mmCIF file of C-alpha atoms in Angstrom:
data_model
loop_
_atom_site.group_PDB
_atom_site.id
_atom_site.type_symbol
_atom_site.label_atom_id
_atom_site.label_comp_id
_atom_site.label_asym_id
_atom_site.label_seq_id
_atom_site.Cartn_x
_atom_site.Cartn_y
_atom_site.Cartn_z
ATOM 1 C CA UNK A 254 0.039 0.388 0.034
ATOM 2 C CA UNK A 255 1.270 3.340 -0.623
ATOM 3 C CA UNK A 256 -0.128 6.608 0.388
ATOM 4 C CA UNK A 257 -0.287 10.075 -1.779
ATOM 5 C CA UNK A 258 -1.229 13.506 -0.401
ATOM 6 C CA UNK A 259 -2.609 15.584 -2.181
ATOM 7 C CA UNK A 260 -3.305 19.605 -1.879
ATOM 8 C CA UNK A 261 -6.952 20.312 -1.328
ATOM 9 C CA UNK A 262 -6.923 23.840 -0.897
ATOM 10 C CA UNK A 263 -3.519 25.869 -0.868
ATOM 11 C CA UNK A 264 -2.905 28.268 2.648
ATOM 12 C CA UNK A 265 -4.720 31.069 2.475
ATOM 13 C CA UNK A 266 -1.296 32.571 3.075
ATOM 14 C CA UNK A 267 -0.318 32.106 -0.844
ATOM 15 C CA UNK A 268 -3.135 34.497 -2.242
ATOM 16 C CA UNK A 269 -2.731 37.361 -1.160
ATOM 17 C CA UNK A 270 0.858 38.394 -1.652
ATOM 18 C CA UNK A 271 2.144 39.924 -4.810
ATOM 19 C CA UNK A 272 2.994 43.495 -6.499
ATOM 20 C CA UNK A 273 -1.119 44.020 -6.052
ATOM 21 C CA UNK A 274 -0.755 44.189 -2.438
ATOM 22 C CA UNK A 275 -2.063 47.474 -0.747
ATOM 23 C CA UNK A 276 -1.441 48.900 2.520
ATOM 24 C CA UNK A 277 -3.548 47.586 5.441
ATOM 25 C CA UNK A 278 -4.251 50.708 7.120
ATOM 26 C CA UNK A 279 -5.281 52.372 3.326
ATOM 27 C CA UNK A 280 -7.743 49.033 2.558
ATOM 28 C CA UNK A 281 -9.138 49.677 6.591
ATOM 29 C CA UNK A 282 -10.041 53.600 5.727
ATOM 30 C CA UNK A 283 -11.783 52.366 2.534
ATOM 31 C CA UNK A 284 -13.599 50.594 4.425
ATOM 32 C CA UNK A 285 -14.463 52.813 7.043
ATOM 33 C CA UNK A 286 -16.352 55.202 4.479
ATOM 34 C CA UNK A 287 -17.620 52.329 2.795
ATOM 35 C CA UNK A 288 -19.361 51.367 6.457
ATOM 36 C CA UNK A 289 -20.642 54.734 6.566
ATOM 37 C CA UNK A 290 -22.578 55.144 3.735
ATOM 38 C CA UNK A 291 -24.192 52.027 3.890
ATOM 39 C CA UNK A 292 -25.385 53.541 7.655
ATOM 40 C CA UNK A 293 -27.067 56.403 5.887
ATOM 41 C CA UNK A 294 -29.174 53.933 4.479
ATOM 42 C CA UNK A 295 -30.559 52.634 7.789
ATOM 43 C CA UNK A 296 -33.266 54.153 7.715
ATOM 44 C CA UNK A 297 -34.873 52.559 4.480
ATOM 45 C CA UNK A 298 -33.823 49.200 6.330
ATOM 46 C CA UNK A 299 -35.779 50.235 9.548
ATOM 47 C CA UNK A 300 -39.032 51.040 7.669
ATOM 48 C CA UNK A 301 -38.792 47.662 6.335
ATOM 49 C CA UNK A 302 -37.504 45.924 9.382
ATOM 50 C CA UNK A 303 -40.476 47.498 11.844
ATOM 51 C CA UNK A 304 -43.146 46.419 8.482
ATOM 52 C CA UNK A 305 -41.722 42.729 8.755
ATOM 53 C CA UNK A 306 -42.324 42.787 13.119
ATOM 54 C CA UNK A 307 -45.453 44.096 13.320
ATOM 55 C CA UNK A 308 -46.560 41.295 11.057
ATOM 56 C CA UNK A 309 -44.670 38.879 13.139
ATOM 57 C CA UNK A 310 -46.503 40.084 16.195
ATOM 58 C CA UNK A 311 -49.704 40.107 15.010
ATOM 59 C CA UNK A 312 -48.804 35.673 14.506
ATOM 60 C CA UNK A 313 -47.705 35.418 18.466
ATOM 61 C CA UNK A 314 -49.620 33.285 20.347
ATOM 62 C CA UNK A 315 -48.715 31.389 23.783
ATOM 63 C CA UNK A 316 -49.174 28.304 22.308
ATOM 64 C CA UNK A 317 -47.128 28.997 18.849
ATOM 65 C CA UNK A 318 -43.168 28.071 19.602
ATOM 66 C CA UNK A 319 -42.177 28.645 16.518
ATOM 67 C CA UNK A 320 -43.824 32.171 15.954
ATOM 68 C CA UNK A 321 -42.009 33.704 19.079
ATOM 69 C CA UNK A 322 -38.483 31.993 17.943
ATOM 70 C CA UNK A 323 -38.958 34.058 14.532
ATOM 71 C CA UNK A 324 -40.318 37.415 16.001
ATOM 72 C CA UNK A 325 -37.214 36.965 18.906
ATOM 73 C CA UNK A 326 -34.825 36.719 15.618
ATOM 74 C CA UNK A 327 -36.263 39.419 13.965
ATOM 75 C CA UNK A 328 -35.747 41.402 17.254
ATOM 76 C CA UNK A 329 -32.172 40.039 17.526
ATOM 77 C CA UNK A 330 -31.850 41.135 14.073
ATOM 78 C CA UNK A 331 -33.013 44.992 14.940
ATOM 79 C CA UNK A 332 -30.959 45.066 17.886
ATOM 80 C CA UNK A 333 -27.698 44.187 15.821
ATOM 81 C CA UNK A 334 -28.244 46.201 13.029
ATOM 82 C CA UNK A 335 -28.851 49.152 14.495
ATOM 83 C CA UNK A 336 -26.599 48.917 16.631
ATOM 84 C CA UNK A 337 -24.008 48.453 13.435
ATOM 85 C CA UNK A 338 -25.427 51.576 12.585
ATOM 86 C CA UNK A 339 -25.185 53.554 15.233
ATOM 87 C CA UNK A 340 -28.087 53.890 16.449
ATOM 88 C CA UNK A 341 -27.863 53.549 19.986
ATOM 89 C CA UNK A 342 -31.843 54.256 21.294
ATOM 90 C CA UNK A 343 -33.427 51.842 18.840
ATOM 91 C CA UNK A 344 -30.623 48.896 19.803
ATOM 92 C CA UNK A 345 -31.296 49.798 23.345
ATOM 93 C CA UNK A 346 -34.629 48.934 23.326
ATOM 94 C CA UNK A 347 -34.090 46.546 20.802
ATOM 95 C CA UNK A 348 -32.106 44.931 23.605
ATOM 96 C CA UNK A 349 -34.909 45.452 26.486
ATOM 97 C CA UNK A 350 -37.621 43.886 24.184
ATOM 98 C CA UNK A 351 -34.990 40.850 22.909
ATOM 99 C CA UNK A 352 -33.913 39.859 26.914
ATOM 100 C CA UNK A 353 -37.571 39.995 27.764
ATOM 101 C CA UNK A 354 -38.974 37.504 24.755
ATOM 102 C CA UNK A 355 -35.937 35.174 25.830
ATOM 103 C CA UNK A 356 -36.844 35.474 29.813
ATOM 104 C CA UNK A 357 -40.281 36.059 30.238
ATOM 105 C CA UNK A 358 -43.103 33.461 29.932
ATOM 106 C CA UNK A 359 -45.051 33.849 26.296
ATOM 107 C CA UNK A 360 -48.323 32.521 28.636
ATOM 108 C CA UNK A 361 -48.279 35.397 30.342
ATOM 109 C CA UNK A 362 -51.294 37.352 29.343
ATOM 110 C CA UNK A 363 -49.862 40.828 29.800
ATOM 111 C CA UNK A 364 -47.015 40.106 27.407
ATOM 112 C CA UNK A 365 -48.647 41.402 24.342
ATOM 113 C CA UNK A 366 -49.304 44.910 25.436
ATOM 114 C CA UNK A 367 -45.407 45.059 26.587
ATOM 115 C CA UNK A 368 -44.496 44.442 23.235
ATOM 116 C CA UNK A 369 -46.612 46.921 22.071
ATOM 117 C CA UNK A 370 -44.792 49.265 24.281
ATOM 118 C CA UNK A 371 -41.450 48.293 23.173
ATOM 119 C CA UNK A 372 -42.962 48.791 19.545
ATOM 120 C CA UNK A 373 -44.300 51.990 20.091
ATOM 121 C CA UNK A 374 -40.929 53.587 21.592
ATOM 122 C CA UNK A 375 -38.778 52.220 19.265
ATOM 123 C CA UNK A 376 -41.227 53.971 16.540
ATOM 124 C CA UNK A 377 -41.379 57.267 19.112
ATOM 125 C CA UNK A 378 -37.799 57.256 19.126
ATOM 126 C CA UNK A 379 -37.072 56.867 14.707
ATOM 127 C CA UNK A 380 -40.039 59.814 14.511
ATOM 128 C CA UNK A 381 -37.850 62.384 16.103
ATOM 129 C CA UNK A 382 -41.093 62.752 18.410
ATOM 130 C CA UNK A 383 -38.987 61.970 21.463
ATOM 131 C CA UNK A 384 -38.194 64.694 22.883
ATOM 132 C CA UNK A 385 -35.021 65.064 23.974
ATOM 133 C CA UNK A 386 -32.195 62.702 24.732
ATOM 134 C CA UNK A 387 -33.533 62.011 28.033
ATOM 135 C CA UNK A 388 -37.126 60.872 26.147
ATOM 136 C CA UNK A 389 -35.614 57.666 25.260
ATOM 137 C CA UNK A 390 -34.098 56.924 29.134
ATOM 138 C CA UNK A 391 -37.107 57.519 30.732
ATOM 139 C CA UNK A 392 -38.692 55.223 28.007
ATOM 140 C CA UNK A 393 -36.423 52.715 28.790
ATOM 141 C CA UNK A 394 -37.207 52.630 33.069
ATOM 142 C CA UNK A 395 -40.716 52.193 32.484
ATOM 143 C CA UNK A 396 -40.429 49.328 29.791
ATOM 144 C CA UNK A 397 -38.041 47.443 32.368
ATOM 145 C CA UNK A 398 -40.861 48.551 35.461
ATOM 146 C CA UNK A 399 -43.744 46.663 33.198
ATOM 147 C CA UNK A 400 -40.999 43.504 31.939
ATOM 148 C CA UNK A 401 -40.484 43.200 35.804
ATOM 149 C CA UNK A 402 -44.446 42.548 36.760
ATOM 150 C CA UNK A 403 -44.191 39.778 33.453
ATOM 151 C CA UNK A 404 -44.080 36.082 34.754
ATOM 152 C CA UNK A 405 -40.580 33.726 34.329
ATOM 153 C CA UNK A 406 -40.197 31.349 32.279
ATOM 154 C CA UNK A 407 -40.404 27.824 33.204
ATOM 155 C CA UNK A 408 -37.230 25.949 33.307
ATOM 156 C CA UNK A 409 -38.203 22.958 30.746
ATOM 157 C CA UNK A 410 -38.820 19.126 32.241
ATOM 158 C CA UNK B 287 4.545 38.090 11.654
ATOM 159 C CA UNK B 288 2.621 40.816 11.003
ATOM 160 C CA UNK B 289 1.034 41.370 7.530
ATOM 161 C CA UNK B 290 0.911 45.402 6.478
ATOM 162 C CA UNK B 291 -0.143 44.766 3.251
ATOM 163 C CA UNK B 292 -2.254 42.328 0.566
ATOM 164 C CA UNK B 293 -3.863 42.129 -2.399
ATOM 165 C CA UNK B 294 -7.401 40.422 -1.488
ATOM 166 C CA UNK B 295 -8.189 39.829 -5.378
ATOM 167 C CA UNK B 296 -7.745 36.756 -5.621
ATOM 168 C CA UNK B 297 -9.940 35.394 -2.411
ATOM 169 C CA UNK B 298 -13.420 34.223 -2.734
ATOM 170 C CA UNK B 299 -15.437 34.980 1.051
ATOM 171 C CA UNK B 300 -18.829 34.034 1.499
ATOM 172 C CA UNK B 301 -21.254 36.022 3.491
ATOM 173 C CA UNK B 302 -24.593 34.089 5.649
ATOM 174 C CA UNK B 303 -26.963 36.280 7.437
ATOM 175 C CA UNK B 304 -30.599 36.372 7.507
ATOM 176 C CA UNK B 305 -30.186 40.431 8.216
ATOM 177 C CA UNK B 306 -30.353 42.246 4.697
ATOM 178 C CA UNK B 307 -28.973 45.647 6.395
ATOM 179 C CA UNK B 308 -25.649 43.142 8.251
ATOM 180 C CA UNK B 309 -24.911 41.138 4.727
ATOM 181 C CA UNK B 310 -25.161 44.678 3.084
ATOM 182 C CA UNK B 311 -22.405 46.205 4.937
ATOM 183 C CA UNK B 312 -20.153 42.800 5.267
ATOM 184 C CA UNK B 313 -20.552 43.177 1.254
ATOM 185 C CA UNK B 314 -19.501 46.903 0.662
ATOM 186 C CA UNK B 315 -16.736 46.609 3.452
ATOM 187 C CA UNK B 316 -15.473 43.387 1.575
ATOM 188 C CA UNK B 317 -15.551 45.159 -1.744
ATOM 189 C CA UNK B 318 -13.372 48.125 -0.220
ATOM 190 C CA UNK B 319 -10.631 45.860 0.736
ATOM 191 C CA UNK B 320 -11.057 45.139 -2.864
ATOM 192 C CA UNK B 321 -11.695 40.993 -2.116
ATOM 193 C CA UNK B 322 -12.155 39.760 -5.323
ATOM 194 C CA UNK B 323 -15.737 38.012 -5.045
ATOM 195 C CA UNK B 324 -18.068 38.126 -2.191
ATOM 196 C CA UNK B 325 -21.257 36.265 -2.541
ATOM 197 C CA UNK B 326 -23.710 37.071 0.389
ATOM 198 C CA UNK B 327 -26.156 35.063 1.419
ATOM 199 C CA UNK B 328 -29.650 34.744 3.585
ATOM 200 C CA UNK B 329 -29.732 31.119 4.431
ATOM 201 C CA UNK B 330 -27.977 28.088 4.284
ATOM 202 C CA UNK B 331 -29.579 26.335 2.200
ATOM 203 C CA UNK B 332 -28.381 28.921 0.169
ATOM 204 C CA UNK B 333 -24.745 28.829 1.586
ATOM 205 C CA UNK B 334 -24.590 25.132 0.920
ATOM 206 C CA UNK B 335 -26.400 25.867 -2.560
ATOM 207 C CA UNK B 336 -23.858 28.190 -3.654
ATOM 208 C CA UNK B 337 -20.720 25.261 -2.537
ATOM 209 C CA UNK B 338 -21.769 23.071 -5.377
ATOM 210 C CA UNK B 339 -20.796 26.154 -7.925
ATOM 211 C CA UNK B 340 -17.460 26.965 -5.990
ATOM 212 C CA UNK B 341 -15.481 26.653 -3.272
ATOM 213 C CA UNK B 342 -15.329 29.691 -0.889
ATOM 214 C CA UNK B 343 -11.636 30.782 0.615
ATOM 215 C CA UNK B 344 -13.592 32.197 3.847
ATOM 216 C CA UNK B 345 -16.875 31.869 5.739
ATOM 217 C CA UNK B 346 -18.484 34.915 7.564
ATOM 218 C CA UNK B 347 -21.290 33.667 9.275
ATOM 219 C CA UNK B 348 -23.792 34.707 11.660
ATOM 220 C CA UNK B 349 -25.158 32.831 14.704
ATOM 221 C CA UNK B 350 -28.401 33.606 15.248
ATOM 222 C CA UNK B 351 -30.388 32.578 12.490
ATOM 223 C CA UNK B 352 -33.290 30.518 12.654
ATOM 224 C CA UNK B 353 -34.244 27.310 11.987
ATOM 225 C CA UNK B 354 -31.066 26.644 11.224
ATOM 226 C CA UNK B 355 -28.096 29.024 12.916
ATOM 227 C CA UNK B 356 -24.483 29.129 12.624
ATOM 228 C CA UNK B 357 -23.339 26.351 14.753
ATOM 229 C CA UNK B 358 -25.447 23.890 12.322
ATOM 230 C CA UNK B 359 -23.523 25.531 9.581
ATOM 231 C CA UNK B 360 -20.526 25.237 11.196
ATOM 232 C CA UNK B 361 -20.952 21.788 11.977
ATOM 233 C CA UNK B 362 -21.872 20.615 8.724
ATOM 234 C CA UNK B 363 -18.792 22.184 7.038
ATOM 235 C CA UNK B 364 -16.647 20.088 9.660
ATOM 236 C CA UNK B 365 -18.326 17.163 9.575
ATOM 237 C CA UNK B 366 -19.178 16.263 6.082
ATOM 238 C CA UNK B 367 -17.891 13.920 4.201
ATOM 239 C CA UNK B 368 -17.774 16.113 1.644
ATOM 240 C CA UNK B 369 -16.793 19.380 2.910
ATOM 241 C CA UNK B 370 -14.264 18.408 6.260
ATOM 242 C CA UNK B 371 -11.411 17.668 4.131
ATOM 243 C CA UNK B 372 -11.268 21.444 2.834
ATOM 244 C CA UNK B 373 -11.277 23.267 6.316
ATOM 245 C CA UNK B 374 -12.650 25.951 5.286
ATOM 246 C CA UNK B 375 -11.759 29.295 7.480
ATOM 247 C CA UNK B 376 -15.227 30.355 9.611
ATOM 248 C CA UNK B 377 -15.525 33.636 11.519
ATOM 249 C CA UNK B 378 -18.495 33.349 13.689
ATOM 250 C CA UNK B 379 -20.501 36.915 14.061
ATOM 251 C CA UNK B 380 -22.984 37.147 16.777
ATOM 252 C CA UNK B 381 -24.534 39.800 19.274
ATOM 253 C CA UNK B 382 -23.453 37.797 21.821
ATOM 254 C CA UNK B 383 -19.862 37.853 23.731
ATOM 255 C CA UNK B 384 -20.139 35.768 26.689
ATOM 256 C CA UNK B 385 -16.990 33.172 27.327
ATOM 257 C CA UNK B 386 -19.633 30.140 27.299
ATOM 258 C CA UNK B 387 -19.996 31.268 23.697
ATOM 259 C CA UNK B 388 -17.041 32.021 22.004
ATOM 260 C CA UNK B 389 -15.410 28.777 23.667
ATOM 261 C CA UNK B 390 -18.098 26.805 22.262
ATOM 262 C CA UNK B 391 -18.207 28.515 18.600
ATOM 263 C CA UNK B 392 -14.109 27.819 18.530
ATOM 264 C CA UNK B 393 -14.295 24.616 20.240
ATOM 265 C CA UNK B 394 -16.975 23.702 17.468
ATOM 266 C CA UNK B 395 -13.627 24.448 15.217
ATOM 267 C CA UNK B 396 -15.009 28.190 14.181
ATOM 268 C CA UNK B 397 -11.337 30.402 13.452
ATOM 269 C CA UNK B 398 -12.932 33.349 14.455
ATOM 270 C CA UNK B 399 -15.434 35.199 16.522
ATOM 271 C CA UNK B 400 -16.441 38.616 15.640
ATOM 272 C CA UNK B 401 -19.088 40.245 18.070
ATOM 273 C CA UNK B 402 -21.233 42.643 16.589
ATOM 274 C CA UNK B 403 -21.303 46.066 16.378
ATOM 275 C CA UNK B 404 -18.106 45.746 14.217
ATOM 276 C CA UNK B 405 -15.805 47.923 12.463
ATOM 277 C CA UNK B 406 -14.105 47.936 9.079
ATOM 278 C CA UNK B 407 -10.545 47.494 11.352
ATOM 279 C CA UNK B 408 -12.213 45.295 13.687
ATOM 280 C CA UNK B 409 -12.776 42.944 10.465
ATOM 281 C CA UNK B 410 -9.619 43.598 8.778
ATOM 282 C CA UNK B 411 -7.884 42.349 11.801
ATOM 283 C CA UNK B 412 -10.300 38.998 11.851
ATOM 284 C CA UNK B 413 -9.463 38.316 8.069
ATOM 285 C CA UNK B 414 -5.714 38.743 8.795
ATOM 286 C CA UNK B 415 -5.624 36.348 11.937
ATOM 287 C CA UNK B 416 -7.461 33.666 9.954
ATOM 288 C CA UNK B 417 -4.828 34.153 6.776
ATOM 289 C CA UNK B 418 -2.236 34.702 8.551
ATOM 290 C CA UNK B 419 -3.251 30.943 10.878
ATOM 291 C CA UNK B 420 -4.148 28.999 7.376
ATOM 292 C CA UNK B 421 -2.047 26.022 7.002
ATOM 293 C CA UNK B 422 -4.245 25.285 3.811
ATOM 294 C CA UNK B 423 -5.722 21.573 3.474
ATOM 295 C CA UNK B 424 -4.655 18.208 1.998
ATOM 296 C CA UNK B 425 -6.084 14.922 1.410
ATOM 297 C CA UNK B 426 -4.071 12.064 2.356
ATOM 298 C CA UNK B 427 -5.149 8.568 -0.186
ATOM 299 C CA UNK B 428 -4.029 5.472 0.288
ATOM 300 C CA UNK B 429 -3.818 3.682 -2.674
ATOM 301 C CA UNK B 430 -3.757 -0.284 -2.385
ATOM 302 C CA UNK B 431 -1.830 -2.212 -5.421
ATOM 303 C CA UNK B 432 -1.180 -5.945 -5.872
ATOM 304 C CA UNK B 433 2.451 -6.593 -6.322
#
């Protein structure tokens, strides 16, 4: 018996050298400009995401686990994307909602209005009608108090 | 040795994320780095369908997706009999930064782990780290012959 060794894939370092190589610092600067430009398009994405979340919210019911999972994943996306776009308050409000969905019992009938309050708060902040920088802080505080009243998820048997 | 300059034009990078915004951000970022080919997809099924057409050099993959998440994708890449020999470098993207999550991803074979939100500098740092550490992949064949 003999054994042959073949190259399935060459090391990546062999693919990045050569006369076309550019300074990393220059490429990072180009990257920062690209990120800035994409961030400017965030409001379009946000509008679509909020519509999607509204539709998903309408499908939530205590026994529809898949609907809750999809809603949770969409809220996580909103949180992460808004953080990437530098939208601090949208990200914070989404994080509050995300944490609530992860920790609280979907069977608690009070959860629906608390979800609605979170969505209203996000819409208020986006609209620019949250009067000043203190308003989102107040909103978060009130939402946190509402979440604290909800039942925790029961651990799975 | 630190990499101070690079030509990424020969690289093909796949991006898997269910967020339109994150896909667009990474596409534009990697293109600004002059990566030769950037392919972005929204689902694991789409990723594996693309991999039937060509093999990526690196995969950026979001962890939190539903119903198949990034960890499922990573496990398939590392254990599937048709894919595991390629040992494709894999960078996990996630909103979670707990030590347990990091260890889980690395333990399953991720080469790096990026917490969102990320900057251009962060993505470049992880890209270079993965490239510097990559040793390629070999296939050993055993050939029986009757002498």
